[in-house]
Coordinates of C-alpha atoms and ligand atoms in Angstrom, one line a residue:
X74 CA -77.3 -70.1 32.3
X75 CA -75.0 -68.5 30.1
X76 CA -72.1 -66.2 30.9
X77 CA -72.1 -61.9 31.1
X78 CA -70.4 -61.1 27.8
X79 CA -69.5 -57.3 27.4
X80 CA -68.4 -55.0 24.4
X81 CA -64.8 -53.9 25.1
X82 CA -64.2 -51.1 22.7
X83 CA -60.3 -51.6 23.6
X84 CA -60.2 -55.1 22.1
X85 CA -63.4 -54.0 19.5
X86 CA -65.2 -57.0 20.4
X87 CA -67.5 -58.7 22.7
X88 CA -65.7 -60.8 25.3
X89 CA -66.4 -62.7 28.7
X90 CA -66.1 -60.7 31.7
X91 CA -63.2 -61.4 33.8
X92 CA -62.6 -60.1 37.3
X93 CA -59.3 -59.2 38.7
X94 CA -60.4 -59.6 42.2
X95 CA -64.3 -62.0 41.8
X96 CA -66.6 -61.7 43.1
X97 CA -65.5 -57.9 43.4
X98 CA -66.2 -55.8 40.5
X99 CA -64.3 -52.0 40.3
X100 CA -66.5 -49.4 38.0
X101 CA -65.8 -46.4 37.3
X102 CA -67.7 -43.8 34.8
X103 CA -66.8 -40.5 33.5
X104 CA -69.7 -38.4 36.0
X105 CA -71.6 -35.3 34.9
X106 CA -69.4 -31.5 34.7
X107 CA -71.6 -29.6 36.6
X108 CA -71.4 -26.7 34.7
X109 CA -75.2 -26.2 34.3
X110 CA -78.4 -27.7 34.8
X111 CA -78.5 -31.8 33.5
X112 CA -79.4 -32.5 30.1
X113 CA -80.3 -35.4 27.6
X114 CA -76.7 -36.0 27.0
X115 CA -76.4 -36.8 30.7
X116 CA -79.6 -39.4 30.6
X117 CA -77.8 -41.6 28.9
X118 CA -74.6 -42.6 30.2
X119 CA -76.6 -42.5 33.4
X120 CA -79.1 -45.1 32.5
X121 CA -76.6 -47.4 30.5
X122 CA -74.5 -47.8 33.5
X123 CA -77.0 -47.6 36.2
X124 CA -78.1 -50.8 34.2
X125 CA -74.8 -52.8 34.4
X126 CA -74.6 -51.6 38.4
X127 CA -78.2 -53.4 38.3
X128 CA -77.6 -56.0 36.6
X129 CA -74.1 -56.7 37.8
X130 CA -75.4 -56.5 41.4
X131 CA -78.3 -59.1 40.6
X132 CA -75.9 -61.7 39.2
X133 CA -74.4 -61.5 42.9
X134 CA -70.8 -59.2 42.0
X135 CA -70.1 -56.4 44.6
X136 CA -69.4 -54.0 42.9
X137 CA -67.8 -50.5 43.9
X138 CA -69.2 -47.9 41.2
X139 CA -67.2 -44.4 41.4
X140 CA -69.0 -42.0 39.0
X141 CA -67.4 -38.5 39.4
X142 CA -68.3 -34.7 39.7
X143 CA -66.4 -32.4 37.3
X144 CA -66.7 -29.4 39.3
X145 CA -65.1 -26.5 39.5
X146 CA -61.4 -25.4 37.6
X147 CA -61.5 -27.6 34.7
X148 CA -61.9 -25.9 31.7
X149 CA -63.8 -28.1 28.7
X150 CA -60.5 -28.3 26.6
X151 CA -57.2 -27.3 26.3
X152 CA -58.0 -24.6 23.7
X153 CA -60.5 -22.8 26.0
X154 CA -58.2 -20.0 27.1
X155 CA -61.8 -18.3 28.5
X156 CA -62.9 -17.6 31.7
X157 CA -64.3 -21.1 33.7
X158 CA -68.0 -21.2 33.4
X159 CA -68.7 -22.1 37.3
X160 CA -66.0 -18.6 37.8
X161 CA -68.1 -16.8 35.5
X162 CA -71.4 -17.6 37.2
X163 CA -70.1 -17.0 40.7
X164 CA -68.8 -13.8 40.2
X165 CA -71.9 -12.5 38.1
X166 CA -74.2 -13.4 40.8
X167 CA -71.4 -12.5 43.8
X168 CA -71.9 -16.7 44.6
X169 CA -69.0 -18.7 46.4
X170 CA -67.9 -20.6 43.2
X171 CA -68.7 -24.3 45.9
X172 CA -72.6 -22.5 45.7
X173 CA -72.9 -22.5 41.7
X174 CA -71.3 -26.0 41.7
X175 CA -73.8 -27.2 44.4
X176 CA -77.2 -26.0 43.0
X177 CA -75.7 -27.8 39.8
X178 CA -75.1 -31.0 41.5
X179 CA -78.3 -30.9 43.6
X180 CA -80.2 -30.4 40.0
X181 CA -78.4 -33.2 38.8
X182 CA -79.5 -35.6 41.9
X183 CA -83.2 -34.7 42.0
X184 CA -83.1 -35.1 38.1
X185 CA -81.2 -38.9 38.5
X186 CA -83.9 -39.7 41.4
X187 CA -86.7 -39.1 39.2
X188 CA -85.0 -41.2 36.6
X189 CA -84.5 -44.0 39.1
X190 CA -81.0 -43.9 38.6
X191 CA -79.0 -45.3 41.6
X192 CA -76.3 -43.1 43.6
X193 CA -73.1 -45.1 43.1
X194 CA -70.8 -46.3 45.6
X195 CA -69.2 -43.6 45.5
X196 CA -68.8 -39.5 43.8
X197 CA -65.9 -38.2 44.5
X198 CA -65.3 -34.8 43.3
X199 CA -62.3 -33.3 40.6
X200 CA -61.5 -30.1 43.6
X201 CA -61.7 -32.7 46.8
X202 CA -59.1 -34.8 44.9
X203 CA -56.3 -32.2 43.9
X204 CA -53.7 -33.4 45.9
X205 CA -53.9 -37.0 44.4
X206 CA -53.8 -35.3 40.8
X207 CA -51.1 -33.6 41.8
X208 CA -49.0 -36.8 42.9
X209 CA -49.8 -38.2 39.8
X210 CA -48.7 -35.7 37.5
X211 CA -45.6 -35.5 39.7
X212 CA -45.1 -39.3 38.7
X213 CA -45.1 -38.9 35.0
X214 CA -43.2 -35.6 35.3
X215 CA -40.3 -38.2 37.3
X216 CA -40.7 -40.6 34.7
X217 CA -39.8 -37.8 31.8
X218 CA -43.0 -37.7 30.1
X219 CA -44.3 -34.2 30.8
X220 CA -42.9 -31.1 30.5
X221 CA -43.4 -27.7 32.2
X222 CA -43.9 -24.7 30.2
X223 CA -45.2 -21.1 31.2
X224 CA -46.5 -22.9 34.8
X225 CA -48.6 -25.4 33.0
X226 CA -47.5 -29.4 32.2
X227 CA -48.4 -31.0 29.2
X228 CA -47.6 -35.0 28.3
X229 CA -45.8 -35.3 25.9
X230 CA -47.7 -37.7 23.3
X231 CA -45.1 -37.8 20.6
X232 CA -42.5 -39.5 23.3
X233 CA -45.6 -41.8 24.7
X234 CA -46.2 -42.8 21.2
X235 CA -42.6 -44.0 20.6
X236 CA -42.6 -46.7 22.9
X237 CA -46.9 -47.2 23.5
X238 CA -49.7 -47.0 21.2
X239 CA -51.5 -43.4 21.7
X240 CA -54.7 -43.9 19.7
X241 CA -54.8 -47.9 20.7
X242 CA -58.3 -47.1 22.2
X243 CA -59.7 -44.9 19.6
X244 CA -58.1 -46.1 16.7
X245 CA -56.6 -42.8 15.7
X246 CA -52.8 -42.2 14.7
X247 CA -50.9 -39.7 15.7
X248 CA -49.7 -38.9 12.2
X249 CA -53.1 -37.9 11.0
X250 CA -53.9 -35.9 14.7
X251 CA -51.1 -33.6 13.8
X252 CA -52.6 -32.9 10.4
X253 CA -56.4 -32.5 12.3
X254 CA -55.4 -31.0 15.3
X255 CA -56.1 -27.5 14.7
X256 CA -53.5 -24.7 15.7
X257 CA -55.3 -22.5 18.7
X258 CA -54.6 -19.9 21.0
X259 CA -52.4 -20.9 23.8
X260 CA -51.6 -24.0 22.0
X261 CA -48.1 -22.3 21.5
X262 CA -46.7 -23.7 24.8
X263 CA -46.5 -26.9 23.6
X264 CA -43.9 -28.8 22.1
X265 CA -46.7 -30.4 19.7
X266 CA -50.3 -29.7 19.3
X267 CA -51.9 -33.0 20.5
X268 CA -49.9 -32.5 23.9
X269 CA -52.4 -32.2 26.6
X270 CA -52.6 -30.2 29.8
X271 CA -51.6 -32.0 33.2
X272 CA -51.4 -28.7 35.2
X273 CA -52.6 -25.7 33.8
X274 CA -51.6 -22.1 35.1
X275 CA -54.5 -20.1 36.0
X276 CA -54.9 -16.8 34.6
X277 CA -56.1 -14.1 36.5
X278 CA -59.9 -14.2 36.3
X279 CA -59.8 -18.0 37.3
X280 CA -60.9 -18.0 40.3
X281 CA -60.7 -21.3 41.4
X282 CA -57.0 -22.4 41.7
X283 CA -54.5 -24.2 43.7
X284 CA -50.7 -23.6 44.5
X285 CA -47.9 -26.2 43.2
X286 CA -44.5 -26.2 42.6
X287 CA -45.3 -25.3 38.9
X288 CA -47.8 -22.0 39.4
X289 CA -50.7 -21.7 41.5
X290 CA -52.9 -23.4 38.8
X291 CA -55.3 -26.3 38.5
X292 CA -55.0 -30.0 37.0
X293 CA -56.6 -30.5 33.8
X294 CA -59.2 -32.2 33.0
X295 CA -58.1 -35.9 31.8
X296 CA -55.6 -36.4 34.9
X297 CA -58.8 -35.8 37.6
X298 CA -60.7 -38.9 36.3
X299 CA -57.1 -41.1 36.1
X300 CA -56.4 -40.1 39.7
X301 CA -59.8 -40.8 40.9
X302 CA -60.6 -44.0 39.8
X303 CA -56.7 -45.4 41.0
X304 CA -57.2 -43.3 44.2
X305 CA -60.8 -45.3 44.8
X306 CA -60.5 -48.5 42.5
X307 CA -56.3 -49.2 42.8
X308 CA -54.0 -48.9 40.1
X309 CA -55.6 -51.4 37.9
X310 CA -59.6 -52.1 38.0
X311 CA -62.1 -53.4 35.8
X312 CA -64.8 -51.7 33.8
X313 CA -64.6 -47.8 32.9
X314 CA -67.7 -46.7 31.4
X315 CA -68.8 -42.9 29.7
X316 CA -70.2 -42.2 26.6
X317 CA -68.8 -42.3 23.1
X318 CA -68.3 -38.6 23.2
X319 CA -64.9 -38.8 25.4
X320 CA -63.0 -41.9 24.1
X321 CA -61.2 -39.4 22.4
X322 CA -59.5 -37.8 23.6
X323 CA -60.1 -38.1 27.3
X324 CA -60.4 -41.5 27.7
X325 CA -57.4 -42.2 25.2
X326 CA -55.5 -39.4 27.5
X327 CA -56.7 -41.9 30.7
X328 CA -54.7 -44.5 29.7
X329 CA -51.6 -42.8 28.9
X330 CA -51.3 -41.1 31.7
X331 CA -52.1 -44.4 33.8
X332 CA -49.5 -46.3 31.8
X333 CA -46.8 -44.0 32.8
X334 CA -47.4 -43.2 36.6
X335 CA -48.7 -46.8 37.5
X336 CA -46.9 -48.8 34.9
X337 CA -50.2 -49.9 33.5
X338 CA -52.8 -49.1 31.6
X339 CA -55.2 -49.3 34.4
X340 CA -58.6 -50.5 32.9
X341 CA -59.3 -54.0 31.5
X342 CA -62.6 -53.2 29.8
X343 CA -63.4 -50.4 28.5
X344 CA -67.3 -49.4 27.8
X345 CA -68.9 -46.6 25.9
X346 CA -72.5 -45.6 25.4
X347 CA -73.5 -44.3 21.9
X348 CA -75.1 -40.4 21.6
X349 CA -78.5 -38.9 21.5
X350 CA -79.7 -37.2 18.7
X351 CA -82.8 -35.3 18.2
X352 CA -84.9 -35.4 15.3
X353 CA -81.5 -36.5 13.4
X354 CA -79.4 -33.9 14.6
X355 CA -76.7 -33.9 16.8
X356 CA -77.4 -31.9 20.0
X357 CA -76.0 -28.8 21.1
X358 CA -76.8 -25.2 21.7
X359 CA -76.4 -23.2 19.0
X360 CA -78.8 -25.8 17.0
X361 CA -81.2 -24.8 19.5
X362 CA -82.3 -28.3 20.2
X363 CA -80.1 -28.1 23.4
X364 CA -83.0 -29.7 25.7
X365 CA -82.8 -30.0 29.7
X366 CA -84.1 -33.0 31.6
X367 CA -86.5 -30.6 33.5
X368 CA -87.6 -29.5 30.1
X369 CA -88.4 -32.6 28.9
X370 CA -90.1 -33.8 32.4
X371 CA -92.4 -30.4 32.1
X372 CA -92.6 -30.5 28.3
X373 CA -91.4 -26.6 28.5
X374 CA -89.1 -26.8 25.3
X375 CA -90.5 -25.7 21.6
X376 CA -88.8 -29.4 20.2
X377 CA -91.8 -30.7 22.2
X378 CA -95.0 -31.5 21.7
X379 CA -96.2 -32.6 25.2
X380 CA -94.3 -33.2 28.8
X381 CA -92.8 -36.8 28.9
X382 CA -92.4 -38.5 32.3
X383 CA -89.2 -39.9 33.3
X384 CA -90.1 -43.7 33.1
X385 CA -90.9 -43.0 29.3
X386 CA -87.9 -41.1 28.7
X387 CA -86.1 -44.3 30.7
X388 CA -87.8 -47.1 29.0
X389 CA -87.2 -45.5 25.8
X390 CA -83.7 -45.6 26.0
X391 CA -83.7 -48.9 27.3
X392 CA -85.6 -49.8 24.2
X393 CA -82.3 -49.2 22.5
X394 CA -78.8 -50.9 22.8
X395 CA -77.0 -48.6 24.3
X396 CA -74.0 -49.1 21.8
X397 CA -76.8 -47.7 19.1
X398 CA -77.0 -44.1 18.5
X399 CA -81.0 -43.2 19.3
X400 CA -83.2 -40.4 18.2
X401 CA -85.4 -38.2 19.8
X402 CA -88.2 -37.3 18.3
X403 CA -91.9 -36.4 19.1
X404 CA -92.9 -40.0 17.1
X405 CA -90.7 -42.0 19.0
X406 CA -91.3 -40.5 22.6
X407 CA -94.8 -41.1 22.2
X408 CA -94.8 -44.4 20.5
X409 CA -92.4 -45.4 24.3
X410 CA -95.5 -43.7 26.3
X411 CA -97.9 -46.2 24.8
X412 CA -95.6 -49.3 25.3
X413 CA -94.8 -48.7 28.4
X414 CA -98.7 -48.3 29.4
X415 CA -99.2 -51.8 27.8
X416 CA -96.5 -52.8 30.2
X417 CA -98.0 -50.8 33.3
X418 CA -101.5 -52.3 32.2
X419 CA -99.9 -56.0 31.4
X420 CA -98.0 -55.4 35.3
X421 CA -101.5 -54.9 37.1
X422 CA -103.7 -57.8 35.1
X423 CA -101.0 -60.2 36.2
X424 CA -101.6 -59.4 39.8
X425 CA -104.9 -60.7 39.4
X426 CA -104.4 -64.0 37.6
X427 CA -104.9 -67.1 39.2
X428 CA -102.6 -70.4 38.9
X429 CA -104.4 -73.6 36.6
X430 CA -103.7 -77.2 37.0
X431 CA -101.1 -77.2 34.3
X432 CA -99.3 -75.5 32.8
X433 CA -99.2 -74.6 28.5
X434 CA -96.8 -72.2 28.4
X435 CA -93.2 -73.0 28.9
X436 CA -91.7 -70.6 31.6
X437 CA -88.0 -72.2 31.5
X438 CA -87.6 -71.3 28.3
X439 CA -88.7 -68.4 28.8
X440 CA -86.7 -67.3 31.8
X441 CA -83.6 -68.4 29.7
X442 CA -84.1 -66.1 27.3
X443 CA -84.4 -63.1 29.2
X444 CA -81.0 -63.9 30.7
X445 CA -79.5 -64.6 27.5
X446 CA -80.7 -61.7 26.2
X447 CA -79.2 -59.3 29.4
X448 CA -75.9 -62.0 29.4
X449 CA -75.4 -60.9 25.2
X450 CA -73.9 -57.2 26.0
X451 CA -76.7 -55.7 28.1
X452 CA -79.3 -56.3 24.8
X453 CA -81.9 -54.7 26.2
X454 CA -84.1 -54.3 23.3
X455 CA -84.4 -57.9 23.3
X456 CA -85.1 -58.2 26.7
X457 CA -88.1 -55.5 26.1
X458 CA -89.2 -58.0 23.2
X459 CA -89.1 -60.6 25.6
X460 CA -90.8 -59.3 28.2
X461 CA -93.9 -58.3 25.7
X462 CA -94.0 -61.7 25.1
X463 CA -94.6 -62.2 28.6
X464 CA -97.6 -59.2 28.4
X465 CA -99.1 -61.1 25.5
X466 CA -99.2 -64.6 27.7
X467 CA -100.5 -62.1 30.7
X468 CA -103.6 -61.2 28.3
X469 CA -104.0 -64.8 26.7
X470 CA -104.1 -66.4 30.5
X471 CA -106.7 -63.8 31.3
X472 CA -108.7 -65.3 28.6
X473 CA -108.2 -68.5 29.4
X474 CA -106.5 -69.3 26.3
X475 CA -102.7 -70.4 28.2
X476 CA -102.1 -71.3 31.3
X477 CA -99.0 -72.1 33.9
X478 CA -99.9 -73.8 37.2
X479 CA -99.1 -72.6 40.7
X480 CA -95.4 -73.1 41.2
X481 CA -94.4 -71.1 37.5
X482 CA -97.2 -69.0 37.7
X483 CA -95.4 -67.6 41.1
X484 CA -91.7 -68.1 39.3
X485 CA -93.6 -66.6 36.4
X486 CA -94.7 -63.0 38.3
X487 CA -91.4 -62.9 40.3
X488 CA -89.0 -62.9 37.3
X489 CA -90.8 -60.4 35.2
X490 CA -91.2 -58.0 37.9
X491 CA -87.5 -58.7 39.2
X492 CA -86.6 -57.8 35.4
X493 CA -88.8 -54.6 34.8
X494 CA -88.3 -53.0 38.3
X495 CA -85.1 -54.5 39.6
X496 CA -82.9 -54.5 36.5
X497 CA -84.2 -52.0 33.9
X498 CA -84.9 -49.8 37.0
X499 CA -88.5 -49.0 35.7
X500 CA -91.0 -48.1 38.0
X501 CA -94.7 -47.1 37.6
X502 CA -95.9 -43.4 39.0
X503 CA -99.0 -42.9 40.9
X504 CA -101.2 -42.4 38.7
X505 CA -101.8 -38.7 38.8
X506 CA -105.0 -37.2 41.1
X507 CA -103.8 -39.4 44.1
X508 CA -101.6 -37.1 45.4
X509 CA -103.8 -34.2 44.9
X510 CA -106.7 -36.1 46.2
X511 CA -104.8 -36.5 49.6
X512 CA -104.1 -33.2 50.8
X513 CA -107.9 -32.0 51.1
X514 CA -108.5 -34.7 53.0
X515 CA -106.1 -34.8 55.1
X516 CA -106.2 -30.6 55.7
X517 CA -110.5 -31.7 56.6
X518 CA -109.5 -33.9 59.1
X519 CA -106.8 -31.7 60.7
X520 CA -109.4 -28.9 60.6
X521 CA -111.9 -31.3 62.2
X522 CA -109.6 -31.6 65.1
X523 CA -108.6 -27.9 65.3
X524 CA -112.4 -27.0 66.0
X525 CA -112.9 -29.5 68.2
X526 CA -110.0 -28.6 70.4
X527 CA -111.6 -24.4 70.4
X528 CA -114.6 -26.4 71.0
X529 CA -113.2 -27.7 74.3
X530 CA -111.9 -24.9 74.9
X531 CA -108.3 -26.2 74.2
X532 CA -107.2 -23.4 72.9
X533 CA -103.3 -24.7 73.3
X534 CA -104.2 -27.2 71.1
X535 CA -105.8 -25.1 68.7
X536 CA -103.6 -22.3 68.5
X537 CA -100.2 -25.2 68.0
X538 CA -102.0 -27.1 65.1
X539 CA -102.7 -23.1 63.5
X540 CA -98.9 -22.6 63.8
X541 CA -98.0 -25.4 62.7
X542 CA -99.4 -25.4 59.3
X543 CA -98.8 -21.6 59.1
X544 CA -95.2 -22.6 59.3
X545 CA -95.6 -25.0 56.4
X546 CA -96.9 -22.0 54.3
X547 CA -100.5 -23.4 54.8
X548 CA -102.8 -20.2 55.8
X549 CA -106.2 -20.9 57.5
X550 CA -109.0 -18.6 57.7
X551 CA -112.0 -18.8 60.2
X552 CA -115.2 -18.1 58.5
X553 CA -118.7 -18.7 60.0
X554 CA -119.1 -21.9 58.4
X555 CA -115.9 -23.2 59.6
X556 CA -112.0 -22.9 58.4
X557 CA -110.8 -22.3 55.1
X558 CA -107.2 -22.9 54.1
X559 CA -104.9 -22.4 51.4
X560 CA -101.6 -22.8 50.5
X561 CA -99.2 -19.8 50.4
X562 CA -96.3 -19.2 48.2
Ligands
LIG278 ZN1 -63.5 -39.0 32.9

């Protein structure tokens, strides 16, 4: 079998994965900022890593995965002097800023359940961690590489950059950040304008904000995932994982704040996912193409031309690598839909095939492949490939045309299913009326029992199981030819 090679975007290429503690394996991945309801944007980096918690977990590592919740006090970036969204919210609708941020994480579970995206070890949260941030910040301030200024604490990147490399992740020099970093409000209160905010003094209208020994403030944003994953995963750890979006500058922020309160750089591999775009464009909301998961589950945006179900929207971006920048579009979403009912289709004729004497087909070489294929940076477009091979020798058994005999027809139906459900996390729904189809029967035979009980007399009985379901919200109504029901609001 061949070894687990990963994509390190620190070292730009694909090496061997090496443990610092094997068979233990210490994740951690940039989490969702809860600042409204989950989007496309957030599939993504979901579904990549979910995949390497899979997969990882399959090949036998434990693994400790520590995806975060950016709630509430971090502003976006250092140049957003306005009010925090989650503050603004609250007070609007006179909410307890811990209510906004948990109908926003709530939304965000229900839509990772329905994407069969597995809770991680652990989700710690940016405000249950301040003290920790604090500590750290406290460590580079001792070390001489921040510097307070009007309450807030910045690091100083020029100083970091004279002895480390700031930009070794990204690739960026700090030369040509001074000529691209553009001059904002606020920005004044720093000694350069690439500095970046380790405390930041909260203005008035922030509601959400902690005391210190610099101003009753908050920590900024880069410091809470640095703190977290050394709070969870120790001081170094092996994998950090987000999406391409935040290797600069919050990731390259990570390490240099690491590298100065731990004395090291902290991560050994790092790992980004590539970005959505839709029909071509990049997404956001002023291109009005901003679209929400629970949009695309219901179909309820104008970009769409029909609801797609979270399997297809999984399996189509586990069509792609997920180092490959992938595009939405109408075309594509449908063209997933179809080959994933092959799939679902291929799934339920191989339940139904029997074993032949012999066999034609050669299974080791084909369970090799889908390893290799997982083993070569999580290529899961080959894998699909693969495992349509496998759908076409499902069909060509079924007509007799190839065979395998007992033992890899069994080794056969294990692996693919152990590939499709297990590792790319893919599931099949109900199909849909089964669930609709339930109910009515079920409310018969409950009304069956009802009118035998006043039949009996029982009215204790029949007057519990009418309470009951009016508590549910389910109304009944006698009528001479029996009960009617209906479900309320
Ligand atoms: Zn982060």
């Amino acid at each position: 079998m061949s070894e687990l090679i990963l994509f390190n975007t620190l070292s730009r290429k694909k090496e061997p994965l090496s443990l610092l503690r094997p068979p233990h394996v210490g994740l951690y991945v940039c989490g969702p900022t809860v600042y409204g309801d989950a989007h496309l944007g957030h599939a993504r980096p979901a579904i990549t890593f979910d995949l390497l918690f899979r997969y990882l977990t399959h090949l036998g590592y434990k693994v400790r995965y520590v995806r975060n919740i950016t709630d509430v006090g971090h502003l976006e970036n250092d140049a957003d002097e306005g009010e925090d969204k989650i503050a603004k919210k609250a007070r609007l609708e006179e909410l307890e800023p811990m209510e906004v941020v948990q109908q926003f994480t709530d939304n965000y579970h229900r839509n990772m359940r329905q994407l069969n995206v597995k809770s991680p070890s652990i989700e710690p949260r940016a405000s249950g961690h301040i003290m920790e941030q604090q500590e750290m910040v406290r460590k580079i301030i001792k070390a001489g590489y921040a510097y307070q200024s009007n309450g807030s604490v910045y690091f100083d990147v020029a100083m970091y950059n004279e002895k480390y490399d700031y930009g070794r992740l990204s690739g960026r020099k700090l030369e040509d950040l001074l000529t691209q970093t553009r001059e904002l409000d606020g920005q004044s209160e720093k000694r350069n304008p690439y500095d970046f905010a380790l405390w930041k003094k909260a203005a008035p209208e922030h509601i959400m904000h902690w005391p210190s020994e610099w101003s009753e403030g908050f920590p900024g944003w880069h410091i809470e995932c640095s703190a977290m994953s050394s709070r969870y995963l120790g001081e170094e750890f092996d994998i950090h994982g987000g999406g391409l979006d935040l290797l600069f500058p919050h990731h390259e922020c990570e390490i240099a704040q690491s590298t100065i309160a731990n004395g090291k750089p902290a991560v050994k591999h790092w790992m980004h996912n590539n970005m959505i775009t839709i029909n071509g464009q990049k997404m956001g909301k002023s291109l009005g193409n901003f679209i929400t998961l629970d949009e695309l589950f219901s179909g309820g945006h104008k970009e769409l031309k029909q609801a797609y179900s979270p399997m297809t929207i999984r399996f189509f971006m586990l069509q792609a690598h997920y180092r490959s920048t992938l595009d939405f579009s109408n075309e594509a979403l449908q063209a997933a839909e179809k080959g994933f009912d092959r799939m679902r289709n291929a799934m339920e004729t191989m339940a139904k095939l029997s074993p032949a004497a012999s066999s034609s087909l050669n299974y080791i070489d084909f369970e090799k492949s889908c390893y290799e294929a997982m083993n070569d940076d999580l290529n899961t477009p080959v894998l699909v490939a693969r495992l349509f091979e496998g759908v076409k020798w499902i069909n060509q058994m079924k007509e007799g045309k190839e065979s395998l005999n007992e033992n890899d027809l069994n080794k056969f139906k294990s692996l693919v299913q152990m590939f499709i459900f297990d590792i790319l996390g893919l599931r099949f729904e109900e199909k849909p009326g089964q669930d609709d189809q339930l109910t009515p029967q079920l409310m018969d035979m409950i009304l069956e029992l009802r009118q035998e009980a006043k039949q009996k007399k029982d009215f204790s009985t029949s007057d519990k199981i009418r309470d009951t379901l009016t508590s549910l919200g389910i109304k009944i109504k006698d009528t001479k030819e029996g009960a009617e029901w209906e479900i309320g609001e």
